[in-house]
Amino acid sequence: MALRSGGAGLNPVLNYIDGQFVESHSGKTLLTVNPATGEPLAEVARSNGEDVEAATQAALTASASWSATTLEQRVKWLHTIADALEAKSETIARLESLDTGKPISLARRVDASRSVSNFRFFASMGEDDTSPTFSDHGAINYVHRTPVGCVGLITPWNLPLYLLTWKVAPALLMGNTIVAKPSELTPLTAHLLAETLHELEFPKGVFNLVNGYGPEVGQAIVEHPSIGGISFTGGTSTGRIVAATAAPMFKKLSLELGGKNATILLDDAPLDSIMDEIVRASFTNSGQVCLCGSRILVHESIYEAFIDAFTAKVSALKVGDPMNEATQMGSVISMDHRDKVEAYITLGLEEGGNILTGGTSTQAPLADMPEQGAFLRPTVFANLPISSRTATEEIFGPVVTVHTFASDEEAITMANATDYGLAGSVWTADIQRGHTFARNVESGIVWVNTWLNRDLRTPFGGVKQSGVGREGGRWSMDFFSELTNICIRQP
Ligand code: NAD
């Protein structure tokens, strides 16, 4: 089989197993598409359980020598990888923009930069790591970390390299070997990471990459008896399948899943100064960030003022060619996903909502965009019941619903009226009220007067159907290691 390079002059995307770039065992491929143009991008190895088996065997073999390296050696590797990726920042941004349809400026600012800082951050965690000790009953206890072994890392399409490196860096730091699977829709930057490791002569078999579809590759990773831990980021329905497979095998499991996050504006919220942030929280990456606020809850006393200012700003967002530096919103991830988002816009109308701006691609067409480009204008709904499907199910696109409340208690009840609990934000001039709200919202993260303000040392994850477990800082280190308490008494 000869893999074609696709339309953008890109190399074929191969698997990376035991330090070698290889085609899939079956010889099958899949084709990725640039969602902003509909043109083919790259031909990708379409793998199955045989490829996962080969990758796992390579990872298990490499485990003996990699787990025997010192923490200092692994920290040094993370710095080296960060340097190498940093030198490729512009390429990362371009590939991410081609693969996802996101604006190049966003890919540069968020995806490329965070992929580098994930490695740097976990290197610094390794430099500062101290084992806790406890002494009592005439004995000293200390905690000794060992790697889990070979871990499976499965990631989605919205922040491809950002989310993959968020798992790869701590997994390597803790001495694990890896079988990774990026989304079949966005494999380009995972491949670039493999190329980078190859150029650096990173030890063979420590990082293995298997491309393909979820049910064919992801499922085989989750099922593999020798893969001891699974870190999965993706949709809640997929997470349910992953949990059902992995839990009876007693694997370590981290699930970072969907969200339907609330953005809550209290009556004292300073509208003028926060409006840009509220727009950013709603429509960054076309609303395809798990942390985006897709339900905006506004105190009734400021509702009219909010709606006027918000709708004006949202209508003025520049939607278009992702490669144009001025573009603020590109396409969504695929035509299929556009269909899904449009079905929710239609549903929102059926459920009694009013569209204040935006709509489906037919209702609110974008001039000059390719017919096969998956573009949508940002859409704002008013007048929908908080219990409507549009306001409770994850759309994961550029659609927000706006609702009013009369009291703080009502706002909290509304914020908690979903099956999800990933993130939320509260906007108020009174920090004390902000604290109270934050403690009552059922959510893994609550921001007060800010959004997507991430300190990588903090725990990250969701409650309810948004996930199980936490990643970030020492929580990632705990996930990617086994802790042995060693208790010593003098003879
Ligand atoms: P998805 O669940 O469809 O796919 C995620 C990954 O799982 C992909 O690599 C996919 O191929 C793989 N997969 C599919 N079926 C599988 C199976 N049976 N076994 C193992 N792996 C399988 O999600 P998506 O559409 O790629 O991403 C969007 C979703 O991800 C949204 O719901 C979003 O909220 C969520 N997300 C969550 C976070 C978070 O940190 N909580 C971050 C980003 C995205």
XYZ file of C-alpha atoms and ligand atoms in Angstrom:
535
model
C 0.000 0.000 0.000
C 1.249 3.443 -0.830
C -0.262 6.104 1.363
C -1.091 9.254 -0.538
C -0.153 12.611 0.840
C -3.630 14.171 0.553
C -4.402 17.643 -0.692
C -2.225 19.890 1.446
C 1.152 18.420 0.551
C 1.211 16.610 3.873
C 2.991 13.363 4.482
C 0.898 10.294 5.143
C 0.129 9.662 8.771
C 1.618 6.339 9.856
C 1.624 4.497 13.136
C 4.712 4.859 15.306
C 5.546 1.553 16.959
C 8.819 0.548 18.618
C 10.614 3.583 17.195
C 9.474 2.964 13.602
C 6.889 4.569 11.356
C 4.736 1.741 10.010
C 1.567 1.238 8.039
C -1.350 -0.598 9.606
C -1.175 -4.422 9.596
C -4.263 -4.631 7.404
C -2.934 -2.029 4.980
C -6.181 -0.098 5.354
C -6.271 3.674 5.469
C -8.692 6.481 6.158
C -8.671 9.977 4.728
C -8.858 13.141 6.803
C -10.510 16.261 5.484
C -9.905 19.951 6.022
C -13.246 20.955 7.545
C -12.949 24.540 6.311
C -12.690 23.511 2.649
C -13.872 19.917 2.414
C -10.595 19.015 0.687
C -8.689 15.846 1.591
C -5.803 16.498 3.946
C -3.878 13.310 4.592
C -4.144 9.566 4.313
C -3.958 7.896 7.692
C -3.198 4.343 8.794
C -6.464 2.670 9.762
C -5.409 0.251 12.468
C -7.028 -2.498 14.482
C -6.293 -4.824 17.406
C -3.222 -6.294 15.710
C -1.549 -2.888 15.604
C -2.524 -2.233 19.216
C -1.002 -5.592 20.141
C 2.283 -4.696 18.415
C 2.347 -1.275 20.098
C 1.599 -2.790 23.503
C 4.326 -5.419 23.158
C 6.804 -2.671 22.227
C 5.675 -0.598 25.216
C 5.960 -3.552 27.605
C 9.466 -4.368 26.382
C 10.571 -0.733 26.709
C 9.053 -0.514 30.162
C 11.960 -2.283 31.869
C 14.596 0.241 30.801
C 12.383 3.374 30.855
C 11.081 2.708 34.354
C 14.691 2.232 35.498
C 15.706 5.738 34.385
C 15.976 8.316 37.145
C 13.446 11.079 37.642
C 16.209 13.552 36.745
C 16.775 11.818 33.410
C 13.091 11.906 32.600
C 12.835 15.576 33.597
C 15.685 16.275 31.198
C 13.819 14.460 28.420
C 10.690 16.529 29.026
C 12.692 19.746 28.712
C 14.320 18.454 25.524
C 10.929 17.582 24.014
C 9.529 21.002 25.029
C 12.446 22.747 23.303
C 11.977 20.698 20.138
C 8.238 21.347 20.010
C 8.732 25.026 20.694
C 10.969 25.248 17.647
C 8.039 23.822 15.633
C 5.346 26.079 17.115
C 4.329 27.599 13.807
C 4.033 24.158 12.176
C 1.942 22.895 15.082
C -0.398 25.877 14.760
C -0.760 25.396 10.999
C -1.429 21.655 11.221
C -3.920 22.135 14.035
C -5.733 24.815 12.059
C -5.854 22.632 8.916
C -7.069 19.606 10.845
C -9.719 21.320 12.987
C -10.759 24.469 11.095
C -9.841 26.667 14.075
C -8.310 30.120 13.474
C -4.533 30.043 13.079
C -4.212 32.811 15.684
C -6.052 30.649 18.231
C -4.029 27.548 17.320
C -0.848 29.558 17.869
C -1.960 31.167 21.125
C -3.568 28.111 22.702
C -2.683 24.801 21.045
C 0.960 25.322 20.117
C 1.874 27.231 23.224
C 0.141 24.905 25.675
C 1.590 21.764 24.041
C 5.052 23.102 24.856
C 4.123 24.298 28.328
C 2.609 20.918 29.244
C 6.080 19.357 28.911
C 7.782 22.252 30.686
C 5.243 22.245 33.487
C 5.542 18.529 34.238
C 9.327 18.786 34.028
C 9.153 21.414 36.773
C 6.792 19.185 38.793
C 9.442 16.465 38.573
C 12.150 18.878 39.689
C 10.122 19.867 42.756
C 8.816 16.412 43.650
C 9.287 15.453 47.275
C 7.970 12.285 48.777
C 5.703 12.850 51.805
C 6.888 11.277 55.046
C 4.953 10.589 58.258
C 6.276 9.499 61.566
C 4.349 7.924 64.442
C 4.390 4.866 66.727
C 8.184 4.831 66.556
C 8.172 4.318 62.810
C 8.725 6.434 59.717
C 6.481 6.113 56.680
C 7.409 7.348 53.262
C 5.590 7.160 49.952
C 7.378 5.518 47.063
C 6.079 5.963 43.505
C 6.350 3.314 40.824
C 5.009 3.611 37.279
C 1.671 2.036 36.374
C 3.492 0.325 33.470
C 2.069 0.625 29.980
C -0.777 3.187 29.790
C -3.341 3.908 27.082
C -4.013 7.554 26.189
C -7.110 8.329 24.104
C -7.864 11.890 23.021
C -10.510 13.932 21.136
C -10.356 16.357 18.196
C -10.996 19.740 19.740
C -7.519 20.408 21.202
C -5.503 17.582 19.653
C -1.887 18.100 20.716
C -2.765 20.198 23.772
C -4.769 17.325 25.291
C -2.420 14.563 24.155
C 0.659 16.243 25.676
C -1.335 16.899 28.869
C -1.309 13.115 29.291
C 1.987 12.162 27.622
C 4.130 14.471 29.757
C 3.055 13.201 33.213
C 2.908 9.596 31.967
C 6.537 9.792 30.830
C 7.611 11.699 33.917
C 6.294 8.910 36.149
C 8.183 6.270 34.126
C 5.329 4.774 32.106
C 5.392 3.639 28.501
C 2.570 4.687 26.215
C 0.128 3.475 23.601
C -1.626 6.621 22.342
C -4.590 7.074 20.033
C -5.505 10.515 18.709
C -8.897 11.283 17.206
C -9.284 9.877 13.702
C -10.413 13.383 12.662
C -7.235 15.151 13.811
C -4.143 12.918 13.703
C -1.622 15.404 12.263
C -0.018 16.826 15.383
C 0.199 13.479 17.201
C 2.177 12.341 14.182
C 4.337 15.455 14.476
C 4.999 14.572 18.124
C 6.107 11.074 17.037
C 8.367 12.603 14.368
C 9.842 14.937 16.959
C 10.583 12.095 19.380
C 12.114 10.118 16.524
C 14.403 13.024 15.587
C 15.457 13.301 19.225
C 16.297 9.561 19.286
C 13.910 9.135 22.172
C 14.142 5.537 23.494
C 12.321 3.086 21.221
C 8.979 1.695 22.324
C 8.401 4.210 25.125
C 5.935 6.248 23.065
C 3.780 4.352 20.557
C 1.067 5.834 18.391
C -1.763 3.878 16.795
C -4.129 5.683 14.426
C -7.648 4.760 13.469
C -11.271 4.692 14.560
C -12.408 4.507 18.169
C -14.251 1.192 18.064
C -11.330 -0.437 16.178
C -8.305 1.033 17.991
C -9.511 2.796 21.140
C -11.601 -0.177 22.185
C -8.644 -2.560 21.641
C -6.467 -0.334 23.843
C -9.076 -0.272 26.615
C -9.561 -4.058 26.360
C -5.868 -4.973 26.329
C -5.082 -6.887 29.539
C -1.487 -5.619 29.706
C -2.406 -1.929 29.565
C -2.743 -1.017 33.216
C -4.229 2.468 33.023
C -6.460 4.377 30.646
C -6.613 8.144 30.487
C -9.533 9.042 28.245
C -10.805 12.449 27.154
C -13.904 12.557 24.973
C -17.676 12.406 24.974
C -19.762 11.077 27.863
C -21.367 8.310 25.782
C -17.928 7.018 24.714
C -16.705 7.372 28.296
C -19.528 5.097 29.380
C -18.281 2.370 26.986
C -14.684 2.863 28.140
C -15.736 2.587 31.797
C -17.862 -0.522 31.143
C -14.868 -2.211 29.519
C -12.081 -1.088 31.847
C -13.749 -1.143 35.260
C -14.249 -4.948 35.492
C -10.540 -5.324 34.656
C -9.694 -3.019 37.611
C -7.624 -0.723 35.425
C -6.698 2.710 36.621
C -9.158 4.943 34.832
C -9.355 8.681 34.295
C -12.377 9.968 32.382
C -12.550 13.595 31.228
C -15.961 13.894 29.550
C -18.559 16.339 28.259
C -20.076 19.447 29.778
C -22.985 21.877 29.645
C -21.442 24.683 31.589
C -23.217 27.677 33.090
C -22.021 31.272 32.859
C -23.807 33.132 35.662
C -24.120 36.917 35.681
C -25.322 38.254 39.039
C -27.210 41.546 39.284
C -24.020 43.451 40.181
C -21.924 42.056 37.296
C -20.030 44.941 35.621
C -21.360 44.320 32.115
C -19.186 46.774 30.213
C -15.902 45.365 31.415
C -16.769 41.661 31.204
C -18.601 41.398 27.896
C -15.538 40.378 25.838
C -14.818 37.578 28.313
C -18.413 36.326 28.171
C -18.192 36.184 24.365
C -14.851 34.362 24.635
C -16.303 31.877 27.162
C -19.188 31.196 24.768
C -17.536 30.927 21.362
C -13.820 30.116 21.677
C -13.000 27.428 19.107
C -16.607 27.694 17.831
C -17.828 26.602 21.273
C -15.883 23.353 20.889
C -14.006 23.608 24.177
C -15.365 21.349 26.895
C -15.124 24.345 29.263
C -17.144 26.790 27.139
C -20.190 28.276 28.849
C -23.130 27.216 26.723
C -25.892 28.287 29.142
C -25.805 31.940 30.161
C -27.858 32.700 33.268
C -28.514 36.434 33.730
C -30.211 38.261 36.590
C -33.492 39.684 35.316
C -32.539 43.248 36.298
C -29.635 43.327 33.814
C -31.110 41.019 31.176
C -32.082 43.670 28.594
C -28.761 45.495 28.858
C -26.887 42.203 28.638
C -28.783 40.911 25.614
C -28.239 44.138 23.646
C -24.505 44.294 24.303
C -23.899 40.542 23.949
C -25.850 40.135 20.705
C -24.049 43.113 19.164
C -20.629 41.687 20.024
C -21.483 38.150 18.916
C -22.890 39.353 15.575
C -19.650 41.265 14.988
C -17.386 38.198 15.407
C -15.358 37.614 12.242
C -16.215 34.113 11.012
C -14.306 32.745 8.039
C -11.068 31.387 6.617
C -9.085 29.886 9.528
C -5.794 30.848 7.884
C -6.738 34.543 7.843
C -5.056 36.238 10.817
C -8.129 38.380 11.463
C -10.546 35.450 11.722
C -12.046 34.983 15.179
C -14.135 31.876 14.471
C -13.338 29.231 11.866
C -15.353 26.188 10.865
C -16.611 23.450 13.151
C -14.831 20.092 13.019
C -16.777 18.413 10.181
C -19.884 18.571 8.032
C -21.341 15.761 10.175
C -20.808 17.853 13.280
C -22.351 20.881 11.558
C -25.410 18.720 10.831
C -25.576 17.779 14.505
C -25.313 21.404 15.659
C -27.912 22.497 13.081
C -30.277 19.780 14.312
C -30.004 21.366 17.774
C -30.707 24.829 16.337
C -33.845 23.437 14.689
C -34.768 21.716 17.942
C -34.280 24.972 19.849
C -36.817 26.667 17.583
C -39.244 23.766 18.018
C -38.822 24.027 21.785
C -39.972 27.653 21.650
C -36.649 29.510 21.564
C -35.991 32.772 19.676
C -32.756 33.155 17.745
C -31.260 36.554 18.584
C -28.370 36.156 16.153
C -27.058 33.320 13.968
C -28.992 30.212 12.964
C -28.367 27.283 10.657
C -26.148 27.691 7.597
C -29.303 28.186 5.536
C -30.904 30.650 7.930
C -27.676 32.662 8.402
C -25.422 31.899 5.422
C -21.810 33.009 5.216
C -20.823 34.561 1.922
C -17.565 33.526 0.213
C -17.039 30.329 2.198
C -16.514 27.039 0.319
C -19.708 25.049 -0.061
C -18.079 22.057 1.636
C -16.727 24.192 4.501
C -18.391 23.347 7.841
C -19.160 26.948 8.779
C -21.809 28.246 11.123
C -22.400 31.688 12.534
C -22.401 31.992 16.331
C -25.966 31.496 17.496
C -27.701 32.915 20.560
C -31.058 31.596 21.784
C -33.424 33.324 24.217
C -36.692 32.214 25.822
C -35.888 28.516 26.074
C -36.931 26.673 29.243
C -33.866 25.769 31.324
C -35.092 22.156 31.201
C -35.329 22.055 27.385
C -33.134 19.589 25.527
C -31.329 22.476 23.830
C -30.402 23.863 27.254
C -29.444 20.583 28.911
C -27.725 18.429 26.255
C -24.154 19.035 25.121
C -24.161 20.613 21.639
C -20.394 21.294 21.530
C -20.747 23.986 18.903
C -21.296 27.750 18.521
C -24.710 27.815 20.200
C -25.582 29.367 23.561
C -28.890 29.711 25.351
C -29.636 32.704 27.594
C -31.976 32.436 30.605
C -33.067 34.791 33.384
C -33.265 34.283 37.132
C -34.691 36.352 39.970
C -32.699 35.197 43.014
C -29.317 33.678 43.829
C -31.024 30.449 44.923
C -32.819 30.182 41.598
C -29.556 30.744 39.711
C -27.853 27.906 41.584
C -30.777 25.564 40.973
C -30.665 26.416 37.269
C -26.885 26.015 37.078
C -27.183 22.523 38.569
C -30.099 21.452 36.356
C -28.035 19.244 34.020
C -26.460 15.812 34.172
C -23.059 17.444 33.636
C -20.708 19.155 36.059
C -17.462 20.119 34.384
C -16.989 23.875 34.718
C -18.792 27.139 35.275
C -18.192 30.822 35.800
C -19.783 33.448 38.056
C -19.538 37.178 37.374
C -20.083 39.618 40.231
C -18.645 42.747 41.818
C -18.953 41.075 45.231
C -16.239 38.474 45.774
C -18.038 37.065 48.824
C -21.090 36.230 46.709
C -18.710 34.726 44.163
C -17.306 32.374 46.822
C -20.785 31.325 47.907
C -21.851 30.601 44.353
C -18.685 28.720 43.536
C -19.224 26.380 46.458
C -22.801 25.614 45.475
C -22.345 24.920 41.791
C -21.958 21.170 41.191
C -18.850 21.355 39.085
C -15.180 20.381 38.957
C -14.091 23.953 38.244
C -15.783 27.279 38.990
C -14.219 30.520 37.851
C -15.194 33.799 39.505
C -14.848 36.842 37.221
C -12.609 34.965 34.797
C -12.773 32.040 32.362
C -10.284 29.426 31.187
C -7.765 30.812 33.607
C -5.637 27.719 34.108
C -2.924 27.175 36.679
C -1.588 23.743 35.692
C -0.967 22.807 39.334
C -4.714 22.727 40.056
C -7.019 19.669 39.837
C -8.895 19.368 36.555
C -11.941 17.172 36.002
C -15.674 16.910 36.302
C -18.454 15.648 38.532
C -21.704 13.868 37.599
C -21.538 12.760 33.950
C -18.572 15.021 33.171
C -16.044 12.530 34.377
C -14.317 10.490 37.008
C -11.028 11.474 38.628
C -8.802 14.506 38.332
C -5.773 15.345 36.208
C -3.371 18.277 36.551
C -0.364 18.833 38.807
C 0.103 16.173 41.445
C -3.247 14.572 40.523
C -1.755 13.597 37.135
C 1.355 12.303 38.888
C -0.842 10.249 41.225
C -2.840 8.846 38.308
C 0.254 7.828 36.384
C 1.956 6.158 39.344
C 1.246 3.536 41.967
C 1.924 4.639 45.528
C 3.553 2.262 47.963
C 3.690 3.318 51.589
C 6.904 2.048 53.141
C 6.836 1.933 56.939
C 10.179 1.471 58.700
C 10.908 0.885 62.371
C 14.400 0.736 63.774
C 15.213 -2.829 64.856
P -15.437 10.945 21.253
O -15.868 10.383 22.550
O -16.248 10.672 20.060
O -13.952 10.462 20.888
C -12.874 10.646 21.775
C -11.803 9.599 21.461
O -12.318 8.318 21.804
C -11.442 9.526 19.980
O -10.064 9.279 19.846
C -12.246 8.333 19.507
O -11.714 7.711 18.356
C -12.153 7.428 20.714
N -13.187 6.380 20.807
C -14.383 6.315 20.202
N -15.007 5.160 20.531
C -14.190 4.507 21.379
C -14.285 3.274 22.097
N -15.338 2.459 21.983
N -13.275 2.919 22.903
C -12.197 3.727 23.063
N -12.044 4.900 22.393
C -13.033 5.283 21.570
O -15.281 12.500 21.506
P -14.940 13.614 20.433
O -16.147 13.836 19.586
O -13.637 13.288 19.805
O -14.688 14.890 21.379
C -15.701 15.725 21.835
C -16.104 15.381 23.248
O -14.976 15.426 24.092
C -17.089 16.373 23.831
O -18.085 15.675 24.514
C -16.255 17.192 24.795
O -16.960 17.774 25.863
C -15.284 16.168 25.271
N -14.082 16.773 25.819
C -13.900 16.739 27.168
C -12.784 17.362 27.725
C -12.540 17.333 29.218
O -11.425 17.630 29.624
N -13.523 16.998 30.026
C -11.845 17.987 26.901
C -12.078 18.000 25.530
C -13.197 17.389 24.994
